[in-house]
Tab-separated table of C-alpha atoms in Angstrom:
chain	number	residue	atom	x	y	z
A	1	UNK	CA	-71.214	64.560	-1.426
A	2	UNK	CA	-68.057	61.670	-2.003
A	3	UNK	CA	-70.502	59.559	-4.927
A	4	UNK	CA	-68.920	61.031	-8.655
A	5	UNK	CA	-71.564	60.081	-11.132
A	6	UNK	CA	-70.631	59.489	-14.634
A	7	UNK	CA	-72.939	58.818	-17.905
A	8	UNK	CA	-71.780	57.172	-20.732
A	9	UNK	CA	-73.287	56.278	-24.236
A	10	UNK	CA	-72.517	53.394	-26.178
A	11	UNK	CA	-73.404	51.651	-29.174
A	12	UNK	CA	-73.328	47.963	-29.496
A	13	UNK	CA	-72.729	46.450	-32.686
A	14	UNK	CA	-75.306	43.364	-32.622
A	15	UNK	CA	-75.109	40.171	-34.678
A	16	UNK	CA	-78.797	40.062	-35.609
A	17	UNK	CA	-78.778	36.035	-35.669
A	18	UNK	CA	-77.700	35.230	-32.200
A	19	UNK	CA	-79.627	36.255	-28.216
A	20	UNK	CA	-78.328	38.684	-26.650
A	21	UNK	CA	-77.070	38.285	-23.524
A	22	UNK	CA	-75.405	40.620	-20.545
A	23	UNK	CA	-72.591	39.465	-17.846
A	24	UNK	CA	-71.157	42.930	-15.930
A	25	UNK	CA	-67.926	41.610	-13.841
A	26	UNK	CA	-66.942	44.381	-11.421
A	27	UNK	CA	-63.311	44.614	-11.251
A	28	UNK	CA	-60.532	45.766	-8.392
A	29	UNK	CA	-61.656	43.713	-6.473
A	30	UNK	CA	-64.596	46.363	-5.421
A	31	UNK	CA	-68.104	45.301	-4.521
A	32	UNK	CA	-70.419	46.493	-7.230
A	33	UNK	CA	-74.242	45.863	-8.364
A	34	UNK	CA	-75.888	47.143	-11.486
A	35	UNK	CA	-80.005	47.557	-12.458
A	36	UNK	CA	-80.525	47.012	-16.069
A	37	UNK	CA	-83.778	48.313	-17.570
A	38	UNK	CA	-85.143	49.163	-21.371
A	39	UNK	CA	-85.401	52.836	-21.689
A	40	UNK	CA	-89.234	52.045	-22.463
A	41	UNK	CA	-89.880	50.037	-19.553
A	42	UNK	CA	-91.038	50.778	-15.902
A	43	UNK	CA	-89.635	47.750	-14.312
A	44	UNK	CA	-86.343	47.060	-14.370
A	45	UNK	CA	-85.033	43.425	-15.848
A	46	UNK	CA	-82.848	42.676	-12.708
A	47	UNK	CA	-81.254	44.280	-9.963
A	48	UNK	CA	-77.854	43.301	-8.188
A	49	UNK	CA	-75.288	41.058	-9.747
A	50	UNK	CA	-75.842	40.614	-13.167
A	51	UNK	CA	-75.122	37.069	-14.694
A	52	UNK	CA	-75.722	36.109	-18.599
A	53	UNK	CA	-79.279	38.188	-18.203
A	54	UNK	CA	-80.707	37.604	-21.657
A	55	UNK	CA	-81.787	40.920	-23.587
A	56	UNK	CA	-83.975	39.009	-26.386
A	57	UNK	CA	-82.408	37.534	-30.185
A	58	UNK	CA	-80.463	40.230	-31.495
A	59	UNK	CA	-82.767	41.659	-34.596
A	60	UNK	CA	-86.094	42.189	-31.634
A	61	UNK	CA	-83.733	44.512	-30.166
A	62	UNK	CA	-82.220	46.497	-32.405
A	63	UNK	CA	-82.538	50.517	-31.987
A	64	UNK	CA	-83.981	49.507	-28.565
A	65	UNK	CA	-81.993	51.353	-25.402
A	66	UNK	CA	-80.664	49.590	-22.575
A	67	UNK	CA	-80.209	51.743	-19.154
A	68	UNK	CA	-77.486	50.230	-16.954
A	69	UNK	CA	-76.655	51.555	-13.790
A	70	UNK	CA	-74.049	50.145	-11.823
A	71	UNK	CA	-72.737	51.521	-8.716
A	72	UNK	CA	-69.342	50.412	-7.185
A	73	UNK	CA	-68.208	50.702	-3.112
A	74	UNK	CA	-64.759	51.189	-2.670
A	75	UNK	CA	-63.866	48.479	-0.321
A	76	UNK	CA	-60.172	47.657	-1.523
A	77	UNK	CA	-57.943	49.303	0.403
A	78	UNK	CA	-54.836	48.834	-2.046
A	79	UNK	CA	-56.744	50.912	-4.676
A	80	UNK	CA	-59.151	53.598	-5.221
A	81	UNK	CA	-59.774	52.387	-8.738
A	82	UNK	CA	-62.903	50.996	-10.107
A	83	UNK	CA	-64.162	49.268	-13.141
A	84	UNK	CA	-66.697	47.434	-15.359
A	85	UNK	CA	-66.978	45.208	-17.967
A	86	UNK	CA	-70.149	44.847	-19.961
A	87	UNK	CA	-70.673	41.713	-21.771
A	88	UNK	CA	-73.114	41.386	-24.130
A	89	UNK	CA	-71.518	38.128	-25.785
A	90	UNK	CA	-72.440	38.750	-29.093
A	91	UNK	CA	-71.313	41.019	-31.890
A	92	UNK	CA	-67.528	41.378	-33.004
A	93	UNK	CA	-66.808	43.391	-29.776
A	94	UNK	CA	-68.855	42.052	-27.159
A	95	UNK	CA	-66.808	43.729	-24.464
A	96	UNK	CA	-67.125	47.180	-23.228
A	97	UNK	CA	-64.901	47.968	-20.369
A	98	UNK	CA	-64.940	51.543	-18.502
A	99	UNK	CA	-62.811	52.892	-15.704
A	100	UNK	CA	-62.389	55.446	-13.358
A	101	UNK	CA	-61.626	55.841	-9.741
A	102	UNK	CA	-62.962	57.056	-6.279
A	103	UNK	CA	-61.516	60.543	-4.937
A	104	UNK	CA	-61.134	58.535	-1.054
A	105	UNK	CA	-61.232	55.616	0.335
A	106	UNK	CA	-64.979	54.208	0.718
A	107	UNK	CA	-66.619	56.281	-1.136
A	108	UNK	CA	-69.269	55.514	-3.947
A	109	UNK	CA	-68.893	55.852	-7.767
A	110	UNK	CA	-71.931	55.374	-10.271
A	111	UNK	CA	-71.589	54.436	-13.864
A	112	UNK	CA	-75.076	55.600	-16.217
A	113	UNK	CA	-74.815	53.640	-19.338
A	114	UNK	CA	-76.878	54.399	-22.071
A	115	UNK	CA	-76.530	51.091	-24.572
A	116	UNK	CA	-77.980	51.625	-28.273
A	117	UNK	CA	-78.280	48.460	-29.886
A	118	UNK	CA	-77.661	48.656	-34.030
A	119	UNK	CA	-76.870	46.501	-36.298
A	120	UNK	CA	-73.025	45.246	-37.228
A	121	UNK	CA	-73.794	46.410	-40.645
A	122	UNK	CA	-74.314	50.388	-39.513
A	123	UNK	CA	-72.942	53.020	-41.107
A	124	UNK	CA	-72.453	55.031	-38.294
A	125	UNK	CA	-70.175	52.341	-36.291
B	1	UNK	CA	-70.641	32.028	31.067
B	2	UNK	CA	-68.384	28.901	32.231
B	3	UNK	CA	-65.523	29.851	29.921
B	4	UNK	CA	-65.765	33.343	31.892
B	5	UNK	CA	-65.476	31.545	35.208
B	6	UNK	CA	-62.578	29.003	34.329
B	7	UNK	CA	-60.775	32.619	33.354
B	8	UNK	CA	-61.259	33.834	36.675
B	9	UNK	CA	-60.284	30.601	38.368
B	10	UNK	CA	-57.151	30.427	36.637
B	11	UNK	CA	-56.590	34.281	37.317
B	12	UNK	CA	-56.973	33.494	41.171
B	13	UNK	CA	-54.219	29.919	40.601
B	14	UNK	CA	-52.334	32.473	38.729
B	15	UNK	CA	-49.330	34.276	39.773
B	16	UNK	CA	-50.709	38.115	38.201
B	17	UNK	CA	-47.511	40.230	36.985
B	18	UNK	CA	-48.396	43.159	34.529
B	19	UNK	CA	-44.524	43.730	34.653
B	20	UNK	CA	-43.690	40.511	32.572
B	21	UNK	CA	-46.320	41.281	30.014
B	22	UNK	CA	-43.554	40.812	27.254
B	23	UNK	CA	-45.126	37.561	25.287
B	24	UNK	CA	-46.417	38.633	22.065
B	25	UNK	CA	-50.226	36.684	21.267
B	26	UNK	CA	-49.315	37.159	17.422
B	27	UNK	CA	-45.253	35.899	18.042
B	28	UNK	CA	-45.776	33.297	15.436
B	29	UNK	CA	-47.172	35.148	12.606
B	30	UNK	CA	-45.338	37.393	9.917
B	31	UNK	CA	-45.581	40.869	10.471
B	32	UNK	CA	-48.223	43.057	8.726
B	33	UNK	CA	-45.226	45.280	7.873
B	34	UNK	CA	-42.224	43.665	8.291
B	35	UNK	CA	-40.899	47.105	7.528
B	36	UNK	CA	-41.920	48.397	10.328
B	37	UNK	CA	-40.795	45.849	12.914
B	38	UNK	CA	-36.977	46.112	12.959
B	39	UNK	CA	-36.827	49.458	13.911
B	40	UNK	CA	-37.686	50.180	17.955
B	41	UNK	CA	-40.317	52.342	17.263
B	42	UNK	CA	-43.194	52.882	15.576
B	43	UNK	CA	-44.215	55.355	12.942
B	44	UNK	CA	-45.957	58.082	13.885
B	45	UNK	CA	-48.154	58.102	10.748
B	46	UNK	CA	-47.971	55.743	7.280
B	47	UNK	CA	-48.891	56.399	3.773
B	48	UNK	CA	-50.761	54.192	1.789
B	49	UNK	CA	-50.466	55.265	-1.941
B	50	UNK	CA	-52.635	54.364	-4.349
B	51	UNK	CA	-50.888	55.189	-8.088
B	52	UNK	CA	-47.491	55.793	-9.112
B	53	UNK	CA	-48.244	59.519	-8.642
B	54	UNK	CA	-48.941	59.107	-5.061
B	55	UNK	CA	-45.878	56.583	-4.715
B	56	UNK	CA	-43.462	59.304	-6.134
B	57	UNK	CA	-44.935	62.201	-3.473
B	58	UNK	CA	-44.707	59.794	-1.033
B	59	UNK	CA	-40.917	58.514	-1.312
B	60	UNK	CA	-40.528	62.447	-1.615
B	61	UNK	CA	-41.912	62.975	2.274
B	62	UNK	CA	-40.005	59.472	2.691
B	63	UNK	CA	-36.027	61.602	2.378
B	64	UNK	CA	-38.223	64.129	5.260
B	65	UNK	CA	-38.464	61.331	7.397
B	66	UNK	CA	-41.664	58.964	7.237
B	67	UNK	CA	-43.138	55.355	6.597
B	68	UNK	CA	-45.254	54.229	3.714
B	69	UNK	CA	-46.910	50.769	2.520
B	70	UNK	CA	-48.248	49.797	-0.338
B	71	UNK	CA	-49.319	47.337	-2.735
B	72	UNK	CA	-47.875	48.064	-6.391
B	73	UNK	CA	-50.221	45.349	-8.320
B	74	UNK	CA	-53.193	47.605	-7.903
B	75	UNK	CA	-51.824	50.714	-8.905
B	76	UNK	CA	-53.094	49.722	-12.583
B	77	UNK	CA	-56.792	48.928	-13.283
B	78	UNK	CA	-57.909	45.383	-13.048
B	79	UNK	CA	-61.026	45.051	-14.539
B	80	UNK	CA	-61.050	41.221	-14.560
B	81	UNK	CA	-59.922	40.900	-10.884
B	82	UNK	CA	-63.276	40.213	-9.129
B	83	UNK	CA	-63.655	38.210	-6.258
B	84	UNK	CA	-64.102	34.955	-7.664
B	85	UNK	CA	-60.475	35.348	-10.173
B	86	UNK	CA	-59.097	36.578	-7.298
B	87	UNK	CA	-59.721	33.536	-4.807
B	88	UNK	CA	-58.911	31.224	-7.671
B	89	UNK	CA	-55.134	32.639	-7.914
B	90	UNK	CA	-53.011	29.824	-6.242
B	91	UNK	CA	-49.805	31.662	-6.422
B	92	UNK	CA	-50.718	35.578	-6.129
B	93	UNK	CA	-46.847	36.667	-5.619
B	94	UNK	CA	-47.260	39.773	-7.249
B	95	UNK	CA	-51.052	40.822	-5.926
B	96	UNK	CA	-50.100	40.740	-2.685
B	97	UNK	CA	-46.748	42.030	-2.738
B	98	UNK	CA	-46.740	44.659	-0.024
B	99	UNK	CA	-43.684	47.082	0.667
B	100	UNK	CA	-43.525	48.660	4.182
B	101	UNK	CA	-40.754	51.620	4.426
B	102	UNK	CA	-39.882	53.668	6.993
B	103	UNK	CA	-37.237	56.479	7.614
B	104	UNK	CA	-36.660	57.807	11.220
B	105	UNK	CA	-34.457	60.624	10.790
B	106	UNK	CA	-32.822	62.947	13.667
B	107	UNK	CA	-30.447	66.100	13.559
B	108	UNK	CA	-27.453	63.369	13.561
B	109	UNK	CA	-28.295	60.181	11.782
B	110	UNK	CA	-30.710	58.964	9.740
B	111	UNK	CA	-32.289	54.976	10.031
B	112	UNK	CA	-34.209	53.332	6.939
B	113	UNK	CA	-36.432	50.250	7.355
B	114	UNK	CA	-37.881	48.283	4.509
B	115	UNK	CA	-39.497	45.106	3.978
B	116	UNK	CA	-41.348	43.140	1.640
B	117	UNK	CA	-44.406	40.451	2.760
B	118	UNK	CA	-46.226	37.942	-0.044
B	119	UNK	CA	-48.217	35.174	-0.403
B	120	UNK	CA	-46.383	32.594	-1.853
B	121	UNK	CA	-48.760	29.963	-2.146
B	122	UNK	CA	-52.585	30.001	-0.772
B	123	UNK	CA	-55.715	27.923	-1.740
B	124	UNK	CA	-59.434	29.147	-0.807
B	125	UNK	CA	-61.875	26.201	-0.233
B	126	UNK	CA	-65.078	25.872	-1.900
B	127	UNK	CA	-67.244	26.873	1.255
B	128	UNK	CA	-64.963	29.818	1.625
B	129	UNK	CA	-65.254	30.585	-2.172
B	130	UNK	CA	-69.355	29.977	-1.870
B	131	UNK	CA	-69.579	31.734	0.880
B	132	UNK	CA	-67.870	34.910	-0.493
B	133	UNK	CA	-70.135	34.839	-3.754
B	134	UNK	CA	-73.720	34.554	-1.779
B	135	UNK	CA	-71.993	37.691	0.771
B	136	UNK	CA	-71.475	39.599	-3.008
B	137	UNK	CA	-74.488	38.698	-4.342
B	138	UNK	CA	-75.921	40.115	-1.366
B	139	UNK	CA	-74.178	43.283	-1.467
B	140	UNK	CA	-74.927	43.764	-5.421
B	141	UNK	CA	-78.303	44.075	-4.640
B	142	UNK	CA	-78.013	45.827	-1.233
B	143	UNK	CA	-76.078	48.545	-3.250
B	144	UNK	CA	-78.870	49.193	-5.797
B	145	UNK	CA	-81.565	49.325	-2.754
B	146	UNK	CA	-79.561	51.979	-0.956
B	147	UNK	CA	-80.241	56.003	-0.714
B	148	UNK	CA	-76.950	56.914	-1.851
B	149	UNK	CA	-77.620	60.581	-0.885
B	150	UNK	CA	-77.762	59.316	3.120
B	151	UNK	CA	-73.823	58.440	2.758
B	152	UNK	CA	-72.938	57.987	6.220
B	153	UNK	CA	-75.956	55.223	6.405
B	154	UNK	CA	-75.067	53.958	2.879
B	155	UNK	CA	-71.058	53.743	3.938
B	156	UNK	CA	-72.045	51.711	7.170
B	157	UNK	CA	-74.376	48.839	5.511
B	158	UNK	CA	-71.615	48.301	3.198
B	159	UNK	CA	-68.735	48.201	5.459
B	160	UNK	CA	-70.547	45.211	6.738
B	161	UNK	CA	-70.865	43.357	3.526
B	162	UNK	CA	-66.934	44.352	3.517
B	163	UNK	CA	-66.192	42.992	6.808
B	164	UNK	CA	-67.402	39.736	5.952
B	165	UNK	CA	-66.098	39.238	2.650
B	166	UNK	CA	-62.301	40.755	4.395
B	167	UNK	CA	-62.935	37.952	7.205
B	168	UNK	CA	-63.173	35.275	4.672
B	169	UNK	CA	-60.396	36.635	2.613
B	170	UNK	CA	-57.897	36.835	5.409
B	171	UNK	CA	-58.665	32.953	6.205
B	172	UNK	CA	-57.744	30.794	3.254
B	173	UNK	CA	-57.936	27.178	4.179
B	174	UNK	CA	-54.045	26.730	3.711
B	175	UNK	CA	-51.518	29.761	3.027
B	176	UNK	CA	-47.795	30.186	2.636
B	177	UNK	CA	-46.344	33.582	3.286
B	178	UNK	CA	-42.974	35.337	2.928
B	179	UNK	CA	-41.538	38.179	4.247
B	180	UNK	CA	-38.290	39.610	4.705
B	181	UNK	CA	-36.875	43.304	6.261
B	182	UNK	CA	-33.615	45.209	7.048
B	183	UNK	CA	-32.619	48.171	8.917
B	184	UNK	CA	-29.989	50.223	7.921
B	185	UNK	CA	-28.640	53.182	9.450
B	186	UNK	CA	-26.016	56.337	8.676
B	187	UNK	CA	-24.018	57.763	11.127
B	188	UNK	CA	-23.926	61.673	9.480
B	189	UNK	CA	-27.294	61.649	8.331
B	190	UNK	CA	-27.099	60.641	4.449
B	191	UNK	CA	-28.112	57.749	2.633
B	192	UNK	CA	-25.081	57.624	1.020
B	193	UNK	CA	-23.202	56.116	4.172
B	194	UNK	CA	-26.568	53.736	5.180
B	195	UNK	CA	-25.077	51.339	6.586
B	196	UNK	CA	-27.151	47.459	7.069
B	197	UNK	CA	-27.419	46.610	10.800
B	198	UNK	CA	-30.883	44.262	11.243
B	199	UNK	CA	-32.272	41.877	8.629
B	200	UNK	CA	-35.083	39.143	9.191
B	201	UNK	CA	-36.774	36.723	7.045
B	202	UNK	CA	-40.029	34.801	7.930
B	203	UNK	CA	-41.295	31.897	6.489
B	204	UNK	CA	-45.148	31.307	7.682
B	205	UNK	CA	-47.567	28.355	6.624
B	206	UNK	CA	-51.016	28.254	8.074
B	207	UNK	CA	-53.991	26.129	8.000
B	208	UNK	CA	-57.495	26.914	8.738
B	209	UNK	CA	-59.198	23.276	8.199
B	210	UNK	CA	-62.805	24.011	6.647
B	211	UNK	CA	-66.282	24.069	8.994
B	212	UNK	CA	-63.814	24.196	12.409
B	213	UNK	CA	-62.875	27.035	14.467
B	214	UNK	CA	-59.044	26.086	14.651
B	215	UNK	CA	-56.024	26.658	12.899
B	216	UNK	CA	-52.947	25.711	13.126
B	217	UNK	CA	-49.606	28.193	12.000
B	218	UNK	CA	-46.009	26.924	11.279
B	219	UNK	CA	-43.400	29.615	11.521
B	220	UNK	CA	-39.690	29.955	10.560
B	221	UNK	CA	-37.673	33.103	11.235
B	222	UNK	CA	-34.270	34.450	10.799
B	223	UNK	CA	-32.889	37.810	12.847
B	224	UNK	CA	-29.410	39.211	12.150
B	225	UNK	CA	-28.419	42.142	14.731
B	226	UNK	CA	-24.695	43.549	13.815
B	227	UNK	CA	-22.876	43.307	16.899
B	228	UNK	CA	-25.555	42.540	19.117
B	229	UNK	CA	-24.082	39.297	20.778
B	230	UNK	CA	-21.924	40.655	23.823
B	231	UNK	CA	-21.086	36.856	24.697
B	232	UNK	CA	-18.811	36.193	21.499
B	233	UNK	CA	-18.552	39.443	19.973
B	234	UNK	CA	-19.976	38.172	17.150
B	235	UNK	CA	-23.206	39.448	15.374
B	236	UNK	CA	-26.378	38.051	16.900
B	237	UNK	CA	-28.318	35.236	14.956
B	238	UNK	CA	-31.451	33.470	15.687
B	239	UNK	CA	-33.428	30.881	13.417
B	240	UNK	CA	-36.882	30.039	14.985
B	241	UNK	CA	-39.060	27.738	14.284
B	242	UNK	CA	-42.531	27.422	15.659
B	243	UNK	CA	-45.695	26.492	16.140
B	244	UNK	CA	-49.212	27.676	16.869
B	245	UNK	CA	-52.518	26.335	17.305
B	246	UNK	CA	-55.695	28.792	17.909
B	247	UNK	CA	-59.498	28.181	18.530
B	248	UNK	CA	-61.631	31.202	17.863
B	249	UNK	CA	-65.042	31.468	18.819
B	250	UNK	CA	-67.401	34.890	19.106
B	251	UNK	CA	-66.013	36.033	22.285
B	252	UNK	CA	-63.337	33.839	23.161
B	253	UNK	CA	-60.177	33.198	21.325
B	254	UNK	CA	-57.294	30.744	23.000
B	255	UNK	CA	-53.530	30.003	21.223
B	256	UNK	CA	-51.103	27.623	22.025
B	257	UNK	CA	-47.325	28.753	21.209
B	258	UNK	CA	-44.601	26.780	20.745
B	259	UNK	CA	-41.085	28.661	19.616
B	260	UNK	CA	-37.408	26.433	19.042
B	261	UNK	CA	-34.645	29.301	19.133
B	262	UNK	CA	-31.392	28.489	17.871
B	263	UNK	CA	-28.791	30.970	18.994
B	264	UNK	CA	-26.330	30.685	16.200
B	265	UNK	CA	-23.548	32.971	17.396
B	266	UNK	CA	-23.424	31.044	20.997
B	267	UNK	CA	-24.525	27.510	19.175
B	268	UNK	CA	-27.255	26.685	21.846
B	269	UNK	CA	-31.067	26.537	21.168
B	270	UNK	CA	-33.616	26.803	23.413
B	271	UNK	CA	-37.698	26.993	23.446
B	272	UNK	CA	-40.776	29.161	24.808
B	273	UNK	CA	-44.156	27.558	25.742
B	274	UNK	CA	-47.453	29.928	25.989
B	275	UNK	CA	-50.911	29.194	26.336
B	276	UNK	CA	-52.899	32.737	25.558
B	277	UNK	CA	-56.597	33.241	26.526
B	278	UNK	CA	-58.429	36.626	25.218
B	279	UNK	CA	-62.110	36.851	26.562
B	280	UNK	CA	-64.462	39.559	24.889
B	281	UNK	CA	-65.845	41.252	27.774
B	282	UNK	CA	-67.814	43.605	25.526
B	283	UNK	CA	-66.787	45.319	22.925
B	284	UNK	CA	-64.479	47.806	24.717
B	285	UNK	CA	-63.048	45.455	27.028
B	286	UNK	CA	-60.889	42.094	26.370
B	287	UNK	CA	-59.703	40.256	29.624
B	288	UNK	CA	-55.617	38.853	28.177
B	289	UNK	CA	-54.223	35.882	29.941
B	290	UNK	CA	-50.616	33.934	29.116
B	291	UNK	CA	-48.741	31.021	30.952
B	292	UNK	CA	-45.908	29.349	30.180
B	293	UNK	CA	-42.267	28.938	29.827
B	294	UNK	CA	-39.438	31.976	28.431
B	295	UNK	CA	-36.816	31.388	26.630
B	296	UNK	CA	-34.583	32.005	29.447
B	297	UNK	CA	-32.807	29.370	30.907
B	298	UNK	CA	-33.326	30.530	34.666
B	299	UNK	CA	-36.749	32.888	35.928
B	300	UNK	CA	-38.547	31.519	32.447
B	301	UNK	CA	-42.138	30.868	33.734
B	302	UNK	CA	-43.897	33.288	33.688
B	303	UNK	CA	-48.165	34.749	33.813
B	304	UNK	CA	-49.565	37.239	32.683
B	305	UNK	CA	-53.156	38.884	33.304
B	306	UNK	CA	-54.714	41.862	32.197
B	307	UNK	CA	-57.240	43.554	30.502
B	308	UNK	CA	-57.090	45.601	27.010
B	309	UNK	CA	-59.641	48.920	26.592
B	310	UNK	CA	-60.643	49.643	23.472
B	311	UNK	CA	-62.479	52.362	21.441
B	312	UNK	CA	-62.522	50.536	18.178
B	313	UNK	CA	-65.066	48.126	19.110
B	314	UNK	CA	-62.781	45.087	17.793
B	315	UNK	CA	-61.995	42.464	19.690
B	316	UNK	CA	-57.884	41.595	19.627
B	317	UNK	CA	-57.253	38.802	17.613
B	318	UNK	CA	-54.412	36.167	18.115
B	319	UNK	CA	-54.206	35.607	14.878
């Protein structure tokens, strides 16, 4: 099987007073979509390209756990690498940005993100 | 059906000569590999690395004897490169600089051919750039719908989202390219006494006007051959400068050429007419027609029928 998998745990420091909100740009010029769902959810929020998808205000989610999934296609033929950048505009470092790369040409790569929302303010950032 | 039998009635007017089949449909365009084109033959097999690593293995197996091409910009990551940053680069000199190098080596002498092909100047417009964001869209979700674990079936549906967005890519509504290539070669079979006997530039603009199925190509072209001008003894040097107009529709594709030669080691200048016609059959078969006028001042008309076979289900393009 060519599709490498990886999982990856984040925490995102969240300004309590503003929305949250998610833009994931895939990068390399690779086609890429992404489902996002809450952890305690069935359904997921949306599935494909995902555009300033808002989350909720930033204190209604706090503690709450985001699954992402994102899977990229490598269709650049210059490059086996592939990327994403998470967006949550808001909080002091909005941007998370992960890479990695395809073993050949055309083959699929999945990200599994596992976003913990807590406050700027935590200790444990 | 009427396009197939004006083909056949201009077969039938024509005078059919397989033998003269020496006009090239794509004579107008810069080389995918400009590398590659000064030296008489082909290479057997080409690298394409990836990363640095891969580069430095490669120009190892390059001293053995071998060709490789690749694209340096996208050795690093480039996570904010999607499609719609990369469409809106007017200038990508660097993202598209490609490197073709081959080396041809025998028991006696050794011959090294390398080249360099960019985009100098290119602007997408907005139906192209729309059109490329609703074919991503589409594939964002496509890819989240798919049973990953059926890979051949997976690989397939997303080669066509691929194809499209490529197709669009590869047309921007105006583009200015530059390329350039020399040949060297060494006598005892080291690099130290590589000697330069071929060089070319090519200077290509091209414009594919929005909701039409034309476009129109303006080429200019230098060739240097050392010593290749038995007339004057001097080197051989030709500047071209050309002109192309294509229509392309599903199966049909037809290309005007016209090509100004100036011979600048004799001082004369001459010109070559073609009209090319390539009708899809099917998908294995492509019926190839040319007319028109050499550059040869005496025997210069010429026609050309045939038919290409091919397994890759791709019809040849003129462009």
């Amino acid at each position: 099987m060519a599709t490498q998998t990886r999982s990856i745990e984040v925490i995102h420091k969240t300004d309590i007073t503003e929305a949250v909100r998610l833009t994931i740009t895939i990068g390399n010029l690779q086609i890429g979509g992404s489902s996002v769902k809450w952890e305690t959810d069935k359904e997921p929020l949306k599935i494909g390209p995902i555009y300033d998808l808002y989350l909720g205000p930033g204190n209604s989610i706090l503690d709450k756990v985001l699954l992402i999934e994102t899977r990229f296609f490598d269709r650049n033929e210059n490059t086996n690498n592939v990327s994403a950048m998470y967006d949550f505009n808001n909080g002091k470092e909005p941007i998370h940005v992960f890479y990695d790369a395809v073993k050949n040409e055309k083959d699929f790569f999945i990200f599994k993100l596992k976003v913990t929302f807590k406050n700027e303010a935590h200790e444990n950032i | 059906m009427k396009t197939f039998k004006w083909i056949i009635l201009m077969v039938c007017l024509g005078n059919i000569d397989l033998a003269k089949a020496q006009i090239k449909a794509s004579d107008i365009q810069v080389p995918d590999a400009p590398g590659f084109v000064l030296a008489d033959k082909a290479p057997s097999a080409v690298d394409r690395p990836t990363t640095p690593k891969t580069f430095g293995l490669s120009l190892y197996t390059l001293q053995q004897g071998g060709a490789i091409q690749t694209t340096p910009f996208w050795y690093w990551q480039r996570e904010k490169l999607d499609f719609k940053a990369f469409m809106s680069k007017k200038n990508p000199l660097w993202e598209t600089l490609n490197f073709s190098i081959a080396t041809f080596k025998t028991d006696t002498s050794t011959t090294l051919s390398a080249g360099i092909r960019t985009h100098i100047f290119r602007i997408y417009n907005k139906k192209n750039k729309a059109a490329v964001s609703a074919i991503e869209s589409n594939a964002a979700t496509a890819i989240m719908m798919l049973d990953i674990e059926k890979e051949a079936e997976a690989r397939a549906i997303m080669t066509k989202h691929d194809d499209s967005i490529s197709n669009i890519l590869s047309k921007p509504a105006f583009r200015m390219e530059f390329a350039a290539a020399f040949l060297g070669a060494s006598p005892d079979n080291t690099f130290k006494n590589l000697a330069s006997n071929k060089a070319g530039a090519w200077l290509n603009a091209s414009y594919n006007p929005p909701n039409s199925d034309f476009n129109a190509t303006l080429l200019s072209r230098y060739i240097w051959n050392i010593g290749e001008s038995s007339a004057t003894g001097k080197d051989s040097a030709f500047i071209d400068n050309g002109v192309s107009i294509a229509y392309q529709k599903k199966n049909l594709n037809l290309a005007f050429e016209y090509v100004n030669r100036i011979d600048v080691a004799v001082k004369d200048n001459y010109s070559r007419l073609a009209f090319v016609i390539n009708y899809k059959i099917s998908d294995e078969i492509t019926l190839v027609s040319s007319f028109g006028k050499n550059y040869s001042e005496v025997s210069n008309i010429f026609t050309v029928f045939g038919a290409k076979f091919g397994i890759a289900g791709k019809q040849q393009n003129l462009n």
